[in-house]
Structures are given as C-alpha cells and as structure tokens.
C-alpha cells in the first residue's frame, strides 16, 4: 500500500544523485560505484518495506525520515569500509548489518513516539556499535588481521567531513580578514585618552557569508544527522540568532529537496562546522572515563549494572575502580562497556527520579 506523498523510488534516485556528487574525489570508479549502489539499494529496500507494511502505518514524513537516515548512514559507513583496508567481498555483510539495525531502531522509535533527537542519538550509537562488532567478528574468524581491524574501527567519514569543513572555514575567514585589511585605508590607531576605556574590538566576521540561504540549509542538513548534544556543540560556534535559525531549518521536512546538489556540495566544502575530535582510544582514557563514573556513583550501584554480565566485564569494572586497566579486555570492547555502564546508570536515574504530582482539584 503506497504512502501518500512518499515515492520511495524517486526519493532513492534523488539520494543516489546526491551521493554521486559527494563521494570523495580520490575514489576510483569501483569504489565510487559501490558507495552509490549501496546507498541506492538500501534506500529502495527500506522505502519498499515501509510502503508495503500496513502494520507500520507511517505517514510521508516518517517514511522519509527512516529512509533518509538509512541512506545517509549507508553513504558514510560505505566510505569508511573503502578506507578500512577490508577486502571488498566482505563489505556487503557489514553494510547489511548496519542497515538492518538502523531500520529496526528507527521503526521502533517511531512506534513508541520517541523524540527525534533521542532517536538520532540511539541510531548513531548502534551504528557505531554494529560496525565495530562486525569488524571484530571478521577478526575473530581470521578474515582480517588485528592491524586492519584497528584501522577499520578508527574510520569515521562523518567526523572527517566536519573537520575538513572546519579547517576550510578557518582558512576562508583568515583570507577574508586579510582582504579587508588590505582594502582598508591605512589610519593610525586611535589611542584612548588618559582615564578613558579602550574601544571594544571589532566583531569577528560571520561564519555564514556568501550565498547565505544555501549555506544555512547545507549546515542544517549536517545537523539533522547528529544527535542533540553534538548538534548543540556545533551550534555553539554561531551567534544566537544564526543558531536559532539553523535549529528551525533542521526541522524542515524534506530539506534535501530544497538544496541544489551542486551548490550544496560547494557549500559543504566552504562551510566549517566545528565538532569535537574523538578522544584517542587508550587504556588511560578508559580508566579516566570509569573514574568519572565512580565519582558520581558508588561502587555498589555500578556493580548492580553488571551483576548479570560475564566475569571479564565485572573484572574490568573492579580493576577500573582500583585505577587499573584490565588487560583481558580489548580497547574497543572497553569503550563499549564504558558506554553501556553510562547509559544504564542514566536510565536508572531517570526511572528513579520522582515524578511531579498533579495538584488535586
């Protein structure tokens, strides 16, 4: 049964065209074809499944949301696989696990009326977890070496794109300042009289210049992929007025249809969105992360979280409490365990928080 206002074939074609414009220029024909073909196939499969399942009862906006998230993450993670060093014959297996995970989480989130920001956060977490679990599985089966496994796990095209944009924006701002100084007439700087305050510094140039409406939409498209915490970190780089405008744009249904693909590509190259760099995965960092947990929660509370887990998990927690790293846990697994403990503690706190009582009439 078709969903009114949602043509999944047309949508897949549009996303495919956009992907073809944004594939890294250093990819060869085979690599570019894989990225575009993978995105297209998973977009079509998701759109068809949503359209033909009457039990879902999605409206057009919900159908577009799920299908677009699958398309965009398929794009980023297929690029990560190309960079990973894993042989191409194993790429499809990893991508299938990721696409299935996204579809199931997004579907359940909509059915349970989970807010979109929380849904995006859940999807990002599980995409990362599924990707790394699939890589671990390839290593355990002897298909890839530990070196390739580490290289693959470190890939993150979405963060790389954001950092590239950040560096280019910094260069553009420096160039704009240099041009402004070169064009301004040379005048001696006014010296404040005795007892007078120095004049305030000139305001920094706006990070959104040139074709402003298109650039704003390009930034908003990036924000739609991020969870609330990360998007707010990006928005903090802009003035309050610009940040509020970007928040509104990011909520625009079918925003991608309003952006010319060629202009959007240029905008993404010119715009600089600041994202925090990922912390280096190390034993010391994992111990520090656990120490932050123990500073907020006593050991008994943390032990309750892992009481039904396997022995190596409990050993990891107990040695972290002592300030040591348990060598029996690989770093990638340690990161997953830290996130697991943090999320469960947060969920428990939310469940135990007293609910505000309604006033009696």
mmCIF file of C-alpha atoms in Angstrom:
data_model
loop_
_atom_site.group_PDB
_atom_site.id
_atom_site.type_symbol
_atom_site.label_atom_id
_atom_site.label_comp_id
_atom_site.label_asym_id
_atom_site.label_seq_id
_atom_site.Cartn_x
_atom_site.Cartn_y
_atom_site.Cartn_z
ATOM 1 C CA UNK A 1 0.000 0.000 0.000
ATOM 2 C CA UNK A 2 1.550 3.284 -1.152
ATOM 3 C CA UNK A 3 2.033 6.147 1.323
ATOM 4 C CA UNK A 4 0.562 9.383 0.072
ATOM 5 C CA UNK A 5 3.308 11.898 -0.625
ATOM 6 C CA UNK A 6 6.107 9.318 -0.434
ATOM 7 C CA UNK A 7 7.555 7.923 -3.672
ATOM 8 C CA UNK A 8 10.429 5.813 -2.430
ATOM 9 C CA UNK A 9 11.811 5.182 -5.934
ATOM 10 C CA UNK A 10 12.009 8.892 -6.683
ATOM 11 C CA UNK A 11 13.480 9.520 -3.231
ATOM 12 C CA UNK A 12 16.147 6.838 -3.752
ATOM 13 C CA UNK A 13 17.057 8.341 -7.116
ATOM 14 C CA UNK A 14 17.454 11.775 -5.532
ATOM 15 C CA UNK A 15 19.651 10.461 -2.702
ATOM 16 C CA UNK A 16 21.699 8.462 -5.206
ATOM 17 C CA UNK A 17 22.334 11.581 -7.271
ATOM 18 C CA UNK A 18 23.411 13.479 -4.171
ATOM 19 C CA UNK A 19 25.769 10.674 -3.143
ATOM 20 C CA UNK A 20 27.391 10.671 -6.579
ATOM 21 C CA UNK A 21 28.220 14.358 -6.147
ATOM 22 C CA UNK A 22 29.703 13.939 -2.659
ATOM 23 C CA UNK A 23 31.815 10.766 -2.997
ATOM 24 C CA UNK A 24 35.477 11.557 -2.167
ATOM 25 C CA UNK A 25 37.281 12.628 -5.375
ATOM 26 C CA UNK A 26 40.177 10.222 -4.764
ATOM 27 C CA UNK A 27 37.898 7.147 -5.072
ATOM 28 C CA UNK A 28 38.297 5.035 -8.194
ATOM 29 C CA UNK A 29 35.323 4.051 -10.341
ATOM 30 C CA UNK A 30 34.744 0.775 -8.481
ATOM 31 C CA UNK A 31 34.782 2.451 -5.066
ATOM 32 C CA UNK A 32 32.501 5.282 -6.169
ATOM 33 C CA UNK A 33 30.086 2.822 -7.764
ATOM 34 C CA UNK A 34 29.982 0.762 -4.569
ATOM 35 C CA UNK A 35 29.124 3.752 -2.367
ATOM 36 C CA UNK A 36 26.357 4.977 -4.681
ATOM 37 C CA UNK A 37 24.985 1.495 -5.387
ATOM 38 C CA UNK A 38 24.929 0.550 -1.694
ATOM 39 C CA UNK A 39 23.100 3.724 -0.712
ATOM 40 C CA UNK A 40 20.606 3.271 -3.560
ATOM 41 C CA UNK A 41 19.886 -0.390 -2.796
ATOM 42 C CA UNK A 42 19.322 0.116 0.920
ATOM 43 C CA UNK A 43 17.205 3.223 0.306
ATOM 44 C CA UNK A 44 14.997 1.283 -2.122
ATOM 45 C CA UNK A 45 14.702 -1.700 0.217
ATOM 46 C CA UNK A 46 13.786 0.479 3.191
ATOM 47 C CA UNK A 47 11.304 2.545 1.216
ATOM 48 C CA UNK A 48 9.648 -0.540 -0.243
ATOM 49 C CA UNK A 49 9.427 -2.255 3.156
ATOM 50 C CA UNK A 50 7.834 0.818 4.736
ATOM 51 C CA UNK A 51 5.372 1.292 1.862
ATOM 52 C CA UNK A 52 4.277 -2.362 1.762
ATOM 53 C CA UNK A 53 3.840 -2.941 5.504
ATOM 54 C CA UNK A 54 0.367 -1.730 6.543
ATOM 55 C CA UNK A 55 1.139 -2.514 10.202
ATOM 56 C CA UNK A 56 3.660 0.340 10.327
ATOM 57 C CA UNK A 57 1.106 2.945 9.276
ATOM 58 C CA UNK A 58 3.807 5.580 8.689
ATOM 59 C CA UNK A 59 2.950 8.963 7.219
ATOM 60 C CA UNK A 60 5.083 10.527 4.474
ATOM 61 C CA UNK A 61 7.331 12.488 6.878
ATOM 62 C CA UNK A 62 8.042 9.398 8.990
ATOM 63 C CA UNK A 63 8.776 7.325 5.882
ATOM 64 C CA UNK A 64 11.168 9.983 4.587
ATOM 65 C CA UNK A 65 12.889 10.225 7.983
ATOM 66 C CA UNK A 66 13.644 6.500 8.233
ATOM 67 C CA UNK A 67 14.642 6.151 4.590
ATOM 68 C CA UNK A 68 16.868 9.225 4.645
ATOM 69 C CA UNK A 69 18.694 8.126 7.797
ATOM 70 C CA UNK A 70 19.431 4.748 6.191
ATOM 71 C CA UNK A 71 20.623 6.464 3.012
ATOM 72 C CA UNK A 72 22.908 8.899 4.813
ATOM 73 C CA UNK A 73 24.486 6.359 7.152
ATOM 74 C CA UNK A 74 24.888 3.932 4.230
ATOM 75 C CA UNK A 75 26.844 6.669 2.487
ATOM 76 C CA UNK A 76 29.146 7.397 5.433
ATOM 77 C CA UNK A 77 29.793 3.812 6.529
ATOM 78 C CA UNK A 78 30.404 2.518 2.990
ATOM 79 C CA UNK A 79 33.070 5.220 2.657
ATOM 80 C CA UNK A 80 34.535 4.045 5.975
ATOM 81 C CA UNK A 81 34.687 0.492 4.589
ATOM 82 C CA UNK A 82 36.510 1.655 1.461
ATOM 83 C CA UNK A 83 39.090 3.323 3.715
ATOM 84 C CA UNK A 84 39.190 0.396 6.139
ATOM 85 C CA UNK A 85 41.577 -1.941 4.342
ATOM 86 C CA UNK A 86 38.982 -4.745 4.442
ATOM 87 C CA UNK A 87 38.646 -6.625 1.154
ATOM 88 C CA UNK A 88 35.577 -5.593 -0.926
ATOM 89 C CA UNK A 89 33.977 -9.040 -0.813
ATOM 90 C CA UNK A 90 33.301 -8.518 2.915
ATOM 91 C CA UNK A 91 31.799 -5.014 2.665
ATOM 92 C CA UNK A 92 28.229 -6.101 1.925
ATOM 93 C CA UNK A 93 27.981 -8.241 5.057
ATOM 94 C CA UNK A 94 28.938 -5.300 7.265
ATOM 95 C CA UNK A 95 26.590 -2.888 5.486
ATOM 96 C CA UNK A 96 23.637 -5.278 5.710
ATOM 97 C CA UNK A 97 24.001 -5.459 9.490
ATOM 98 C CA UNK A 98 24.155 -1.668 9.746
ATOM 99 C CA UNK A 99 21.125 -1.076 7.504
ATOM 100 C CA UNK A 100 19.043 -3.660 9.382
ATOM 101 C CA UNK A 101 19.994 -2.108 12.728
ATOM 102 C CA UNK A 102 19.018 1.398 11.603
ATOM 103 C CA UNK A 103 15.702 0.216 10.171
ATOM 104 C CA UNK A 104 14.702 -1.651 13.321
ATOM 105 C CA UNK A 105 15.691 1.093 15.757
ATOM 106 C CA UNK A 106 14.054 3.860 13.701
ATOM 107 C CA UNK A 107 10.899 1.790 13.213
ATOM 108 C CA UNK A 108 10.538 1.016 16.922
ATOM 109 C CA UNK A 109 11.364 4.598 17.917
ATOM 110 C CA UNK A 110 8.553 5.962 15.751
ATOM 111 C CA UNK A 111 6.100 3.369 17.015
ATOM 112 C CA UNK A 112 6.988 4.284 20.615
ATOM 113 C CA UNK A 113 6.841 8.044 19.911
ATOM 114 C CA UNK A 114 10.460 8.557 20.956
ATOM 115 C CA UNK A 115 11.606 12.148 20.192
ATOM 116 C CA UNK A 116 13.607 12.537 17.004
ATOM 117 C CA UNK A 117 16.713 13.828 18.823
ATOM 118 C CA UNK A 118 16.759 10.740 21.039
ATOM 119 C CA UNK A 119 16.175 8.531 18.010
ATOM 120 C CA UNK A 120 19.151 10.031 16.179
ATOM 121 C CA UNK A 121 21.298 9.523 19.275
ATOM 122 C CA UNK A 122 20.248 5.881 19.541
ATOM 123 C CA UNK A 123 20.879 5.281 15.854
ATOM 124 C CA UNK A 124 24.345 6.850 15.946
ATOM 125 C CA UNK A 125 25.291 4.752 18.973
ATOM 126 C CA UNK A 126 24.054 1.492 17.453
ATOM 127 C CA UNK A 127 25.521 2.195 14.011
ATOM 128 C CA UNK A 128 28.929 2.632 15.623
ATOM 129 C CA UNK A 129 28.455 -0.463 17.779
ATOM 130 C CA UNK A 130 27.202 -2.639 14.900
ATOM 131 C CA UNK A 131 30.049 -1.507 12.644
ATOM 132 C CA UNK A 132 32.708 -2.308 15.231
ATOM 133 C CA UNK A 133 31.054 -5.600 16.222
ATOM 134 C CA UNK A 134 31.065 -6.676 12.557
ATOM 135 C CA UNK A 135 34.763 -5.810 12.305
ATOM 136 C CA UNK A 136 35.509 -7.738 15.493
ATOM 137 C CA UNK A 137 33.691 -10.735 14.014
ATOM 138 C CA UNK A 138 35.840 -10.612 10.872
ATOM 139 C CA UNK A 139 38.960 -10.517 13.045
ATOM 140 C CA UNK A 140 37.802 -13.423 15.228
ATOM 141 C CA UNK A 141 37.158 -15.531 12.130
ATOM 142 C CA UNK A 142 40.653 -14.804 10.854
ATOM 143 C CA UNK A 143 39.436 -12.891 7.803
ATOM 144 C CA UNK A 144 41.286 -9.690 8.749
ATOM 145 C CA UNK A 145 44.341 -9.014 10.903
ATOM 146 C CA UNK A 146 44.296 -7.065 14.146
ATOM 147 C CA UNK A 147 46.039 -4.188 12.340
ATOM 148 C CA UNK A 148 43.307 -3.995 9.705
ATOM 149 C CA UNK A 149 40.695 -4.320 12.449
ATOM 150 C CA UNK A 150 42.123 -1.317 14.297
ATOM 151 C CA UNK A 151 42.387 0.688 11.084
ATOM 152 C CA UNK A 152 38.783 -0.103 10.150
ATOM 153 C CA UNK A 153 37.447 0.723 13.617
ATOM 154 C CA UNK A 154 39.112 4.155 13.561
ATOM 155 C CA UNK A 155 37.291 5.307 10.411
ATOM 156 C CA UNK A 156 34.567 7.962 10.711
ATOM 157 C CA UNK A 157 33.729 9.777 7.495
ATOM 158 C CA UNK A 158 31.115 11.992 9.129
ATOM 159 C CA UNK A 159 33.690 13.353 11.598
ATOM 160 C CA UNK A 160 36.317 13.653 8.867
ATOM 161 C CA UNK A 161 33.898 15.702 6.755
ATOM 162 C CA UNK A 162 33.129 18.006 9.667
ATOM 163 C CA UNK A 163 36.820 18.553 10.458
ATOM 164 C CA UNK A 164 37.558 19.267 6.807
ATOM 165 C CA UNK A 165 34.769 21.821 6.728
ATOM 166 C CA UNK A 166 36.122 23.366 9.932
ATOM 167 C CA UNK A 167 39.633 23.755 8.518
ATOM 168 C CA UNK A 168 38.378 25.265 5.275
ATOM 169 C CA UNK A 169 36.163 27.753 7.122
ATOM 170 C CA UNK A 170 39.104 28.867 9.261
ATOM 171 C CA UNK A 171 41.158 29.428 6.098
ATOM 172 C CA UNK A 172 38.293 31.328 4.454
ATOM 173 C CA UNK A 173 37.876 33.594 7.490
ATOM 174 C CA UNK A 174 41.612 34.309 7.584
ATOM 175 C CA UNK A 175 41.560 35.175 3.886
ATOM 176 C CA UNK A 176 38.544 37.451 4.342
ATOM 177 C CA UNK A 177 40.241 39.280 7.195
ATOM 178 C CA UNK A 178 43.416 39.709 5.144
ATOM 179 C CA UNK A 179 41.458 41.114 2.200
ATOM 180 C CA UNK A 180 39.553 43.504 4.464
ATOM 181 C CA UNK A 181 42.779 44.781 5.978
ATOM 182 C CA UNK A 182 44.371 45.206 2.544
ATOM 183 C CA UNK A 183 41.403 47.214 1.227
ATOM 184 C CA UNK A 184 41.004 49.421 4.307
ATOM 185 C CA UNK A 185 42.823 52.814 4.191
ATOM 186 C CA UNK A 186 45.842 52.969 6.450
ATOM 187 C CA UNK A 187 44.975 55.025 9.509
ATOM 188 C CA UNK A 188 46.791 55.345 12.799
ATOM 189 C CA UNK A 189 45.001 53.563 15.565
ATOM 190 C CA UNK A 190 43.188 55.950 17.886
ATOM 191 C CA UNK A 191 44.784 55.994 21.300
ATOM 192 C CA UNK A 192 42.450 56.271 24.298
ATOM 193 C CA UNK A 193 42.889 59.409 26.385
ATOM 194 C CA UNK A 194 44.018 59.055 29.923
ATOM 195 C CA UNK A 195 41.154 57.759 32.019
ATOM 196 C CA UNK A 196 39.185 56.525 29.011
ATOM 197 C CA UNK A 197 38.467 52.873 28.298
ATOM 198 C CA UNK A 198 39.926 51.323 25.183
ATOM 199 C CA UNK A 199 37.407 50.896 22.322
ATOM 200 C CA UNK A 200 35.899 47.407 22.007
ATOM 201 C CA UNK A 201 37.475 45.086 19.409
ATOM 202 C CA UNK A 202 35.835 44.866 16.022
ATOM 203 C CA UNK A 203 33.366 41.950 15.750
ATOM 204 C CA UNK A 204 34.613 38.788 14.083
ATOM 205 C CA UNK A 205 33.297 38.088 10.576
ATOM 206 C CA UNK A 206 30.136 35.993 10.418
ATOM 207 C CA UNK A 207 30.792 32.266 9.785
ATOM 208 C CA UNK A 208 27.876 32.369 7.324
ATOM 209 C CA UNK A 209 28.628 34.538 4.320
ATOM 210 C CA UNK A 210 28.266 34.467 0.547
ATOM 211 C CA UNK A 211 25.158 32.587 -0.602
ATOM 212 C CA UNK A 212 23.734 32.655 2.898
ATOM 213 C CA UNK A 213 20.395 30.823 2.449
ATOM 214 C CA UNK A 214 22.034 27.884 0.689
ATOM 215 C CA UNK A 215 24.855 27.672 3.204
ATOM 216 C CA UNK A 216 22.404 27.730 6.075
ATOM 217 C CA UNK A 217 20.499 24.821 4.537
ATOM 218 C CA UNK A 218 23.740 22.905 3.959
ATOM 219 C CA UNK A 219 24.673 23.242 7.642
ATOM 220 C CA UNK A 220 21.160 22.254 8.681
ATOM 221 C CA UNK A 221 21.412 19.078 6.580
ATOM 222 C CA UNK A 222 24.533 18.093 8.541
ATOM 223 C CA UNK A 223 22.830 18.888 11.858
ATOM 224 C CA UNK A 224 19.952 16.541 11.026
ATOM 225 C CA UNK A 225 22.375 13.603 11.169
ATOM 226 C CA UNK A 226 23.726 14.450 14.613
ATOM 227 C CA UNK A 227 22.224 13.810 17.996
ATOM 228 C CA UNK A 228 21.154 16.762 20.133
ATOM 229 C CA UNK A 229 24.350 17.003 22.175
ATOM 230 C CA UNK A 230 26.667 17.052 19.170
ATOM 231 C CA UNK A 231 24.473 19.410 17.151
ATOM 232 C CA UNK A 232 24.398 21.863 20.079
ATOM 233 C CA UNK A 233 28.199 21.768 20.182
ATOM 234 C CA UNK A 234 28.196 22.772 16.531
ATOM 235 C CA UNK A 235 25.555 25.475 17.027
ATOM 236 C CA UNK A 236 27.607 26.990 19.860
ATOM 237 C CA UNK A 237 30.069 28.204 17.218
ATOM 238 C CA UNK A 238 27.468 30.588 15.774
ATOM 239 C CA UNK A 239 25.684 33.651 17.105
ATOM 240 C CA UNK A 240 22.411 33.031 18.935
ATOM 241 C CA UNK A 241 20.314 34.351 16.034
ATOM 242 C CA UNK A 242 22.074 32.146 13.469
ATOM 243 C CA UNK A 243 21.923 29.115 15.769
ATOM 244 C CA UNK A 244 18.165 29.534 16.263
ATOM 245 C CA UNK A 245 17.678 29.875 12.521
ATOM 246 C CA UNK A 246 19.657 26.672 11.943
ATOM 247 C CA UNK A 247 17.555 24.825 14.528
ATOM 248 C CA UNK A 248 14.407 25.773 12.650
ATOM 249 C CA UNK A 249 15.892 24.798 9.293
ATOM 250 C CA UNK A 250 16.993 21.413 10.615
ATOM 251 C CA UNK A 251 13.355 20.612 11.427
ATOM 252 C CA UNK A 252 12.192 21.441 7.899
ATOM 253 C CA UNK A 253 10.579 18.375 6.284
ATOM 254 C CA UNK A 254 12.369 17.216 3.124
ATOM 255 C CA UNK A 255 15.076 19.822 3.496
ATOM 256 C CA UNK A 256 17.277 17.991 0.999
ATOM 257 C CA UNK A 257 14.761 18.696 -1.762
ATOM 258 C CA UNK A 258 15.284 22.441 -1.311
ATOM 259 C CA UNK A 259 19.026 22.353 -1.924
ATOM 260 C CA UNK A 260 20.642 22.326 -5.352
ATOM 261 C CA UNK A 261 23.050 19.393 -5.187
ATOM 262 C CA UNK A 262 25.947 21.122 -6.936
ATOM 263 C CA UNK A 263 25.603 24.216 -4.801
ATOM 264 C CA UNK A 264 25.238 22.072 -1.680
ATOM 265 C CA UNK A 265 28.493 20.287 -2.470
ATOM 266 C CA UNK A 266 30.304 23.602 -2.796
ATOM 267 C CA UNK A 267 28.704 24.833 0.399
ATOM 268 C CA UNK A 268 29.870 21.771 2.301
ATOM 269 C CA UNK A 269 33.384 22.439 1.056
ATOM 270 C CA UNK A 270 33.230 26.086 2.129
ATOM 271 C CA UNK A 271 31.305 25.820 5.384
ATOM 272 C CA UNK A 272 33.164 24.824 8.507
ATOM 273 C CA UNK A 273 31.264 23.016 11.226
ATOM 274 C CA UNK A 274 33.186 22.502 14.438
ATOM 275 C CA UNK A 275 32.909 19.096 16.051
ATOM 276 C CA UNK A 276 34.976 17.870 18.978
ATOM 277 C CA UNK A 277 37.662 15.455 17.973
ATOM 278 C CA UNK A 278 37.262 11.952 19.280
ATOM 279 C CA UNK A 279 39.419 11.109 22.234
ATOM 280 C CA UNK A 280 42.261 8.770 21.478
ATOM 281 C CA UNK A 281 41.313 5.231 22.395
ATOM 282 C CA UNK A 282 43.776 4.284 25.140
ATOM 283 C CA UNK A 283 43.842 2.367 28.401
ATOM 284 C CA UNK A 284 44.406 5.558 30.400
ATOM 285 C CA UNK A 285 41.389 7.232 28.790
ATOM 286 C CA UNK A 286 39.165 4.245 29.558
ATOM 287 C CA UNK A 287 40.260 4.253 33.206
ATOM 288 C CA UNK A 288 39.611 8.011 33.388
ATOM 289 C CA UNK A 289 36.143 7.551 31.915
ATOM 290 C CA UNK A 290 35.346 4.905 34.513
ATOM 291 C CA UNK A 291 36.780 7.147 37.237
ATOM 292 C CA UNK A 292 34.277 9.851 36.231
ATOM 293 C CA UNK A 293 31.517 7.287 36.711
ATOM 294 C CA UNK A 294 32.772 6.307 40.159
ATOM 295 C CA UNK A 295 32.946 9.988 41.157
ATOM 296 C CA UNK A 296 29.186 10.206 40.610
ATOM 297 C CA UNK A 297 28.079 6.711 41.665
ATOM 298 C CA UNK A 298 29.212 4.369 44.396
ATOM 299 C CA UNK A 299 30.728 1.003 43.556
ATOM 300 C CA UNK A 300 27.644 -0.936 44.698
ATOM 301 C CA UNK A 301 25.449 0.919 42.202
ATOM 302 C CA UNK A 302 27.824 0.229 39.331
ATOM 303 C CA UNK A 303 28.143 -3.433 40.339
ATOM 304 C CA UNK A 304 24.355 -3.796 40.113
ATOM 305 C CA UNK A 305 24.555 -2.734 36.468
ATOM 306 C CA UNK A 306 26.958 -5.550 35.573
ATOM 307 C CA UNK A 307 25.871 -8.192 38.090
ATOM 308 C CA UNK A 308 24.459 -10.481 35.379
ATOM 309 C CA UNK A 309 27.288 -9.867 32.907
ATOM 310 C CA UNK A 310 30.195 -12.170 32.128
ATOM 311 C CA UNK A 311 33.175 -12.366 34.520
ATOM 312 C CA UNK A 312 35.518 -10.320 32.342
ATOM 313 C CA UNK A 313 33.048 -7.397 32.465
ATOM 314 C CA UNK A 314 32.946 -7.484 36.267
ATOM 315 C CA UNK A 315 36.749 -7.738 36.355
ATOM 316 C CA UNK A 316 37.032 -4.700 34.070
ATOM 317 C CA UNK A 317 34.800 -2.698 36.417
ATOM 318 C CA UNK A 318 36.551 -3.803 39.612
ATOM 319 C CA UNK A 319 40.052 -3.074 38.300
ATOM 320 C CA UNK A 320 38.903 0.292 36.941
ATOM 321 C CA UNK A 321 37.700 1.116 40.446
ATOM 322 C CA UNK A 322 41.243 0.410 41.648
ATOM 323 C CA UNK A 323 42.631 2.691 38.936
ATOM 324 C CA UNK A 324 43.987 -0.120 36.770
ATOM 325 C CA UNK A 325 43.090 -1.318 33.283
ATOM 326 C CA UNK A 326 42.090 -4.971 32.931
ATOM 327 C CA UNK A 327 44.287 -6.321 30.147
ATOM 328 C CA UNK A 328 41.796 -9.054 29.279
ATOM 329 C CA UNK A 329 39.502 -6.525 27.567
ATOM 330 C CA UNK A 330 40.423 -5.060 24.148
ATOM 331 C CA UNK A 331 40.182 -1.290 23.931
ATOM 332 C CA UNK A 332 37.254 -1.349 21.517
ATOM 333 C CA UNK A 333 35.332 -3.592 23.907
ATOM 334 C CA UNK A 334 36.293 -1.375 26.855
ATOM 335 C CA UNK A 335 34.789 1.634 25.095
ATOM 336 C CA UNK A 336 31.546 -0.287 24.561
ATOM 337 C CA UNK A 337 31.495 -1.320 28.228
ATOM 338 C CA UNK A 338 32.012 2.254 29.422
ATOM 339 C CA UNK A 339 29.123 3.439 27.241
ATOM 340 C CA UNK A 340 26.991 0.545 28.446
ATOM 341 C CA UNK A 341 27.530 1.424 32.106
ATOM 342 C CA UNK A 342 26.936 5.140 31.489
ATOM 343 C CA UNK A 343 23.697 4.569 29.613
ATOM 344 C CA UNK A 344 22.285 2.130 32.169
ATOM 345 C CA UNK A 345 23.120 4.433 35.062
ATOM 346 C CA UNK A 346 21.407 7.284 33.235
ATOM 347 C CA UNK A 347 18.323 5.164 32.551
ATOM 348 C CA UNK A 348 18.144 4.053 36.187
ATOM 349 C CA UNK A 349 18.401 7.647 37.369
ATOM 350 C CA UNK A 350 15.578 8.703 35.049
ATOM 351 C CA UNK A 351 13.376 5.855 36.266
ATOM 352 C CA UNK A 352 14.043 6.621 39.931
ATOM 353 C CA UNK A 353 13.524 10.380 39.569
ATOM 354 C CA UNK A 354 10.366 11.423 41.476
ATOM 355 C CA UNK A 355 7.531 12.351 39.176
ATOM 356 C CA UNK A 356 5.852 15.695 39.743
ATOM 357 C CA UNK A 357 2.465 15.152 41.332
ATOM 358 C CA UNK A 358 -0.511 16.811 39.721
ATOM 359 C CA UNK A 359 -2.312 19.273 42.005
ATOM 360 C CA UNK A 360 -5.608 17.991 43.281
ATOM 361 C CA UNK A 361 -8.644 19.821 42.076
#
